[in-house]
Amino acid sequence: MTQELLESVRALRIGRPLVVAIDGPSGSGKSSVSKEVARRLRIAYLDTGAMYRALTWHCVTTGIDLEDAAAVEQASRDLVLEVSTSPNEEYVRVDGVDVTDAIREPAISSAVSAVATTLGARTELIRRQRDLIEKHHRRMVVEGRDITTVVAPGAEVRMLLTASEEARLRRRGLQLGGTQNAEELAAQVTHRDAKDSAVVNFTQAASGVVTLDSSDLDFEQTVDAALVIVTKVLNRD
Ligand SMILES: Nc1ncnc2c1ncn2[C@@H]1O[C@H](COP(=O)(O)OP(=O)(O)O)[C@@H](O)[C@H]1O
Ligand SMILES: Nc1ccn([C@H]2C[C@H](O)[C@@H](COP(=O)(O)OP(=O)(O)O)O2)c(=O)n1
């Protein structure tokens, strides 16, 4: 994407709301692409998946039974959570403890769906996500599974980032440094998506949501394509 086009989008939106909502399945590139889009647009960034992971870490660490919906819901309300809203700095803290790396461990990836399918906990985390968007004057790239449909259906730009299952498994494998065998990778990507789909639909674009299929695009090409979508949607309105 040309620098001039990007400059014109930034200039057009100075001081005005610009929520870019991005949903998609595991390994589609949501976090990495959203972060770079936020950098280029010079707006805030929120990884909502990190919030579900942080709550899961808290429950697992304090021995809360993930099958006990009332306990998980209570934990979501009590959670003392700090999450970065800058695309240039990554941190997640629970009760002041840095859990940035711990929440990415396979043990948390395997447990997170149980928490993410607890509806009471979702309600609380969605409330916090909306608060963070408001706190940033609605200038933020927000990524997850239900951002385009539930958290911010009124976002200026709504996108579903997809990729073939094969591409997603390959990317996650590379990201984890080849430490996981095929079965472990499938558990963390395909099986987790199947469980998460029980409460949110992130495989089909809702009305007004633009699909970006990154299966045959590299990272840079995907970021460019996402920025082209942002430009087109904003110019249309
Ligand atoms: N278009 C792409 N082509 C190749 N690799 C990509 C692409 N988009 C993202 N990646 C890489 O794939 C991995 C998974 O991306 P990530 O952003 O963590 O996905 P998600 O947040 O959807 O699970 C990362 O290592 C990322 O750098
Ligand atoms: N808005 C969101 C974001 C994540 N989740 C759930 C679904 C996922 O299993 C977990 C972790 O999300 P995360 O985006 O970190 O997942 P990835 O490993 O990047 O695919 O949280 C959700 O239910 N709703």
CSV table of C-alpha atoms and ligand atoms in Angstrom, one decimal:
chain,number,residue,atom,x,y,z
A,1,MET,CA,0.0,0.0,0.0
A,2,THR,CA,1.4,3.4,-0.9
A,3,GLN,CA,2.5,5.7,1.9
A,4,GLU,CA,0.3,8.5,0.5
A,5,LEU,CA,-2.8,6.4,0.8
A,6,LEU,CA,-2.0,5.5,4.4
A,7,GLU,CA,-1.3,9.2,5.2
A,8,SER,CA,-4.6,10.2,3.7
A,9,VAL,CA,-6.5,7.7,5.9
A,10,ARG,CA,-4.8,8.9,9.0
A,11,ALA,CA,-5.5,12.5,8.1
A,12,LEU,CA,-9.1,11.8,7.4
A,13,ARG,CA,-9.6,10.1,10.8
A,14,ILE,CA,-7.6,12.4,13.0
A,15,GLY,CA,-9.6,12.9,16.3
A,16,ARG,CA,-12.5,10.8,15.0
A,17,PRO,CA,-13.4,7.2,16.0
A,18,LEU,CA,-11.7,4.4,14.2
A,19,VAL,CA,-12.5,1.0,15.6
A,20,VAL,CA,-11.1,-1.8,13.4
A,21,ALA,CA,-12.7,-5.1,14.5
A,22,ILE,CA,-10.9,-8.2,13.4
A,23,ASP,CA,-12.2,-11.8,14.0
A,24,GLY,CA,-10.9,-15.1,12.8
A,25,PRO,CA,-9.9,-18.7,13.8
A,26,SER,CA,-6.7,-19.7,15.5
A,27,GLY,CA,-3.5,-19.2,13.5
A,28,SER,CA,-5.2,-17.0,10.9
A,29,GLY,CA,-2.8,-14.2,11.8
A,30,LYS,CA,-5.2,-12.0,13.8
A,31,SER,CA,-2.7,-10.9,16.5
A,32,SER,CA,0.3,-10.2,14.3
A,33,VAL,CA,-1.6,-8.6,11.5
A,34,SER,CA,-3.8,-6.5,13.8
A,35,LYS,CA,-0.8,-5.2,15.7
A,36,GLU,CA,0.9,-4.1,12.5
A,37,VAL,CA,-2.3,-2.5,11.2
A,38,ALA,CA,-2.6,-0.6,14.5
A,39,ARG,CA,1.0,0.6,14.2
A,40,ARG,CA,0.5,1.9,10.7
A,41,LEU,CA,-2.8,3.6,11.6
A,42,ARG,CA,-1.2,4.9,14.8
A,43,ILE,CA,-4.1,3.8,17.0
A,44,ALA,CA,-4.4,1.5,20.0
A,45,TYR,CA,-4.5,-2.3,19.9
A,46,LEU,CA,-6.4,-4.9,22.0
A,47,ASP,CA,-5.8,-8.7,22.0
A,48,THR,CA,-9.1,-9.9,23.6
A,49,GLY,CA,-7.8,-13.5,23.4
A,50,ALA,CA,-5.1,-12.6,25.9
A,51,MET,CA,-7.9,-11.6,28.4
A,52,TYR,CA,-9.5,-15.1,28.1
A,53,ARG,CA,-6.1,-16.6,28.5
A,54,ALA,CA,-5.3,-14.5,31.6
A,55,LEU,CA,-8.6,-15.5,33.2
A,56,THR,CA,-7.8,-19.2,32.4
A,57,TRP,CA,-4.3,-18.8,33.9
A,58,HIS,CA,-5.8,-17.3,37.1
A,59,CYS,CA,-8.4,-20.1,37.4
A,60,VAL,CA,-5.8,-22.9,36.8
A,61,THR,CA,-3.3,-21.3,39.2
A,62,THR,CA,-5.7,-20.8,42.0
A,63,GLY,CA,-7.4,-24.2,41.6
A,64,ILE,CA,-10.8,-23.0,40.4
A,65,ASP,CA,-12.7,-25.9,38.7
A,66,LEU,CA,-13.2,-24.9,35.1
A,67,GLU,CA,-16.4,-26.9,34.9
A,68,ASP,CA,-17.9,-24.8,37.7
A,69,ALA,CA,-19.5,-22.0,35.7
A,70,ALA,CA,-20.5,-19.9,38.8
A,71,ALA,CA,-16.9,-20.0,40.1
A,72,VAL,CA,-15.4,-19.1,36.8
A,73,GLU,CA,-17.9,-16.2,36.4
A,74,GLN,CA,-17.0,-15.0,39.9
A,75,ALA,CA,-13.3,-15.2,39.1
A,76,SER,CA,-13.9,-13.1,36.0
A,77,ARG,CA,-15.4,-10.3,38.1
A,78,ASP,CA,-12.6,-10.5,40.7
A,79,LEU,CA,-9.8,-10.7,38.2
A,80,VAL,CA,-7.2,-7.9,38.6
A,81,LEU,CA,-6.1,-7.6,35.0
A,82,GLU,CA,-3.8,-5.3,33.2
A,83,VAL,CA,-3.4,-5.8,29.5
A,84,SER,CA,-1.4,-3.7,27.0
A,85,THR,CA,-3.3,-1.5,24.6
A,86,SER,CA,-0.2,-0.5,22.7
A,87,PRO,CA,0.9,-2.4,19.5
A,88,ASN,CA,4.5,-1.7,20.5
A,89,GLU,CA,4.5,-3.2,23.9
A,90,GLU,CA,3.2,-6.6,25.0
A,91,TYR,CA,2.2,-7.3,28.6
A,92,VAL,CA,-0.5,-9.1,30.5
A,93,ARG,CA,-0.5,-8.9,34.3
A,94,VAL,CA,-2.8,-10.6,36.8
A,95,ASP,CA,-2.6,-9.3,40.4
A,96,GLY,CA,0.6,-7.5,39.3
A,97,VAL,CA,2.2,-10.7,38.2
A,98,ASP,CA,3.6,-10.7,34.6
A,99,VAL,CA,1.9,-13.6,32.8
A,100,THR,CA,2.7,-12.5,29.2
A,101,ASP,CA,4.5,-15.7,28.4
A,102,ALA,CA,2.7,-18.1,30.8
A,103,ILE,CA,-0.7,-17.5,29.1
A,104,ARG,CA,0.8,-18.8,25.8
A,105,GLU,CA,1.8,-22.2,27.3
A,106,PRO,CA,0.1,-25.3,25.7
A,107,ALA,CA,-1.5,-26.0,29.1
A,108,ILE,CA,-3.4,-22.7,28.9
A,109,SER,CA,-4.2,-23.2,25.2
A,110,SER,CA,-5.8,-26.5,26.1
A,111,ALA,CA,-7.9,-25.1,29.0
A,112,VAL,CA,-9.0,-21.8,27.6
A,113,SER,CA,-12.1,-23.0,25.7
A,114,ALA,CA,-13.7,-24.1,28.9
A,115,VAL,CA,-13.4,-20.6,30.2
A,116,ALA,CA,-14.3,-18.9,26.9
A,117,THR,CA,-17.6,-21.0,26.7
A,118,THR,CA,-18.7,-19.9,30.2
A,119,LEU,CA,-21.2,-17.2,29.2
A,120,GLY,CA,-21.1,-15.3,32.5
A,121,ALA,CA,-17.4,-14.9,32.2
A,122,ARG,CA,-17.8,-13.7,28.6
A,123,THR,CA,-20.3,-11.0,29.7
A,124,GLU,CA,-17.7,-9.7,32.2
A,125,LEU,CA,-14.8,-9.7,29.8
A,126,ILE,CA,-16.9,-8.1,27.0
A,127,ARG,CA,-17.8,-5.3,29.4
A,128,ARG,CA,-14.1,-4.7,30.1
A,129,GLN,CA,-13.3,-4.8,26.4
A,130,ARG,CA,-15.9,-2.2,25.7
A,131,ASP,CA,-14.6,0.0,28.5
A,132,LEU,CA,-11.1,-0.2,27.1
A,133,ILE,CA,-12.3,0.8,23.6
A,134,GLU,CA,-14.1,3.9,25.1
A,135,LYS,CA,-11.1,4.8,27.2
A,136,HIS,CA,-9.1,5.0,24.0
A,137,HIS,CA,-11.8,7.3,22.4
A,138,ARG,CA,-12.9,4.5,20.1
A,139,ARG,CA,-9.5,4.6,18.2
A,140,MET,CA,-8.3,1.0,18.4
A,141,VAL,CA,-7.8,-2.2,16.5
A,142,VAL,CA,-9.5,-5.0,18.4
A,143,GLU,CA,-9.1,-8.6,17.6
A,144,GLY,CA,-10.7,-11.8,18.7
A,145,ARG,CA,-13.7,-14.1,17.9
A,146,ASP,CA,-16.8,-11.9,18.5
A,147,ILE,CA,-15.6,-8.4,18.0
A,148,THR,CA,-17.3,-7.8,14.7
A,149,THR,CA,-20.6,-9.3,16.0
A,150,VAL,CA,-20.9,-8.7,19.8
A,151,VAL,CA,-18.2,-6.5,21.3
A,152,ALA,CA,-18.2,-3.8,18.6
A,153,PRO,CA,-20.7,-4.4,15.9
A,154,GLY,CA,-20.8,-0.7,15.3
A,155,ALA,CA,-17.0,-0.6,14.5
A,156,GLU,CA,-16.1,1.6,11.5
A,157,VAL,CA,-14.3,-1.3,9.9
A,158,ARG,CA,-15.2,-5.0,10.4
A,159,MET,CA,-13.1,-7.8,9.0
A,160,LEU,CA,-12.9,-11.6,9.2
A,161,LEU,CA,-9.4,-12.8,8.7
A,162,THR,CA,-9.3,-16.4,7.5
A,163,ALA,CA,-6.7,-18.9,6.2
A,164,SER,CA,-6.9,-22.6,5.2
A,165,GLU,CA,-6.6,-25.1,8.0
A,166,GLU,CA,-3.3,-26.3,6.5
A,167,ALA,CA,-1.8,-22.8,6.5
A,168,ARG,CA,-3.0,-22.2,10.1
A,169,LEU,CA,-1.5,-25.4,11.4
A,170,ARG,CA,1.8,-24.7,9.5
A,171,ARG,CA,2.0,-21.1,10.9
A,172,ARG,CA,1.3,-22.2,14.5
A,173,GLY,CA,3.9,-25.0,14.2
A,174,LEU,CA,6.5,-22.5,13.0
A,175,GLN,CA,5.5,-20.0,15.7
A,176,LEU,CA,6.0,-22.6,18.4
A,177,GLY,CA,9.4,-23.5,17.0
A,178,GLY,CA,8.6,-27.0,15.9
A,179,THR,CA,8.1,-28.1,19.5
A,180,GLN,CA,4.6,-29.6,18.9
A,181,ASN,CA,3.7,-32.8,17.0
A,182,ALA,CA,0.8,-32.9,14.5
A,183,GLU,CA,-1.6,-34.2,17.1
A,184,GLU,CA,-0.7,-31.5,19.7
A,185,LEU,CA,-0.9,-28.8,17.0
A,186,ALA,CA,-4.4,-30.0,16.0
A,187,ALA,CA,-5.5,-29.9,19.6
A,188,GLN,CA,-4.4,-26.3,20.0
A,189,VAL,CA,-5.8,-25.1,16.6
A,190,THR,CA,-8.5,-27.2,15.0
A,191,HIS,CA,-10.0,-28.8,18.1
A,192,ARG,CA,-9.9,-25.6,20.1
A,193,ASP,CA,-11.7,-23.7,17.3
A,194,ALA,CA,-14.4,-26.4,17.2
A,195,LYS,CA,-15.0,-26.0,21.0
A,196,ASP,CA,-15.0,-22.2,20.8
A,197,SER,CA,-17.5,-22.3,17.9
A,198,ALA,CA,-20.1,-23.5,20.3
A,199,VAL,CA,-20.6,-20.0,21.6
A,200,VAL,CA,-19.4,-17.7,18.8
A,201,ASN,CA,-19.5,-17.9,15.0
A,202,PHE,CA,-16.1,-16.8,13.7
A,203,THR,CA,-16.0,-19.0,10.6
A,204,GLN,CA,-18.5,-17.0,8.5
A,205,ALA,CA,-18.6,-13.3,8.0
A,206,ALA,CA,-21.7,-11.6,9.4
A,207,SER,CA,-23.5,-9.1,7.2
A,208,GLY,CA,-21.3,-6.1,6.5
A,209,VAL,CA,-18.1,-7.9,7.5
A,210,VAL,CA,-15.4,-8.1,4.9
A,211,THR,CA,-13.5,-11.4,4.5
A,212,LEU,CA,-9.7,-11.5,4.0
A,213,ASP,CA,-8.4,-14.9,3.1
A,214,SER,CA,-4.6,-14.9,3.8
A,215,SER,CA,-4.0,-18.6,2.8
A,216,ASP,CA,-1.9,-17.5,-0.2
A,217,LEU,CA,-0.5,-14.3,1.1
A,218,ASP,CA,2.6,-13.7,3.2
A,219,PHE,CA,2.6,-11.5,6.3
A,220,GLU,CA,3.4,-8.2,4.5
A,221,GLN,CA,0.8,-8.9,1.8
A,222,THR,CA,-1.8,-9.6,4.4
A,223,VAL,CA,-1.1,-6.4,6.3
A,224,ASP,CA,-1.3,-4.5,3.0
A,225,ALA,CA,-4.6,-6.2,2.1
A,226,ALA,CA,-6.1,-5.4,5.5
A,227,LEU,CA,-5.1,-1.7,5.1
A,228,VAL,CA,-6.6,-1.6,1.6
A,229,ILE,CA,-9.9,-2.9,3.2
A,230,VAL,CA,-9.7,-0.2,5.9
A,231,THR,CA,-9.2,2.5,3.2
A,232,LYS,CA,-12.0,1.3,1.0
A,233,VAL,CA,-14.5,1.0,3.8
A,234,LEU,CA,-13.7,4.4,5.1
A,235,ASN,CA,-13.8,6.0,1.7
A,236,ARG,CA,-17.2,4.4,1.1
A,237,ASP,CA,-18.8,5.9,4.2
B,1,LIG,N1,-0.1,-14.1,6.1
B,1,LIG,C1,0.8,-14.8,6.8
B,1,LIG,N2,1.6,-15.6,6.2
B,1,LIG,C2,2.5,-16.3,7.0
B,1,LIG,N3,2.6,-16.3,8.3
B,1,LIG,C3,1.8,-15.5,8.9
B,1,LIG,C4,0.8,-14.7,8.2
B,1,LIG,N4,0.0,-14.0,9.2
B,1,LIG,C5,0.5,-14.4,10.3
B,1,LIG,N5,1.6,-15.2,10.2
B,1,LIG,C6,2.3,-15.9,11.3
B,1,LIG,O1,1.6,-17.0,11.8
B,1,LIG,C7,1.7,-17.1,13.2
B,1,LIG,C8,0.3,-17.1,13.8
B,1,LIG,O2,-0.2,-15.8,13.7
B,1,LIG,P1,-1.0,-15.1,14.9
B,1,LIG,O3,-1.0,-13.6,14.6
B,1,LIG,O4,-0.5,-15.5,16.3
B,1,LIG,O5,-2.5,-15.7,14.7
B,1,LIG,P2,-3.8,-15.7,15.6
B,1,LIG,O6,-3.7,-14.5,16.5
B,1,LIG,O7,-4.9,-15.6,14.6
B,1,LIG,O8,-3.8,-17.0,16.3
B,1,LIG,C9,2.6,-16.0,13.6
B,1,LIG,O9,3.9,-16.5,13.8
B,1,LIG,C10,2.6,-15.0,12.5
B,1,LIG,O10,3.7,-14.2,12.4
B,2,LIG,N1,-13.0,-12.4,21.6
B,2,LIG,C1,-12.6,-13.6,21.9
B,2,LIG,C2,-11.2,-13.9,21.9
B,2,LIG,C3,-10.8,-15.1,22.3
B,2,LIG,N2,-11.6,-16.1,22.6
B,2,LIG,C4,-11.2,-17.4,23.1
B,2,LIG,C5,-11.0,-18.4,22.0
B,2,LIG,C6,-9.6,-18.9,22.1
B,2,LIG,O1,-9.6,-20.3,22.3
B,2,LIG,C7,-9.0,-18.2,23.3
B,2,LIG,C8,-7.7,-17.6,23.1
B,2,LIG,O2,-7.7,-16.7,22.1
B,2,LIG,P1,-6.5,-16.3,21.2
B,2,LIG,O3,-6.9,-15.2,20.3
B,2,LIG,O4,-5.3,-16.0,22.1
B,2,LIG,O5,-6.2,-17.6,20.4
B,2,LIG,P2,-5.1,-17.9,19.3
B,2,LIG,O6,-4.3,-18.9,20.0
B,2,LIG,O7,-4.4,-16.7,19.0
B,2,LIG,O8,-5.9,-18.5,18.2
B,2,LIG,O9,-10.0,-17.2,23.8
B,2,LIG,C9,-13.0,-15.8,22.6
B,2,LIG,O10,-13.8,-16.7,22.9
B,2,LIG,N3,-13.5,-14.6,22.3
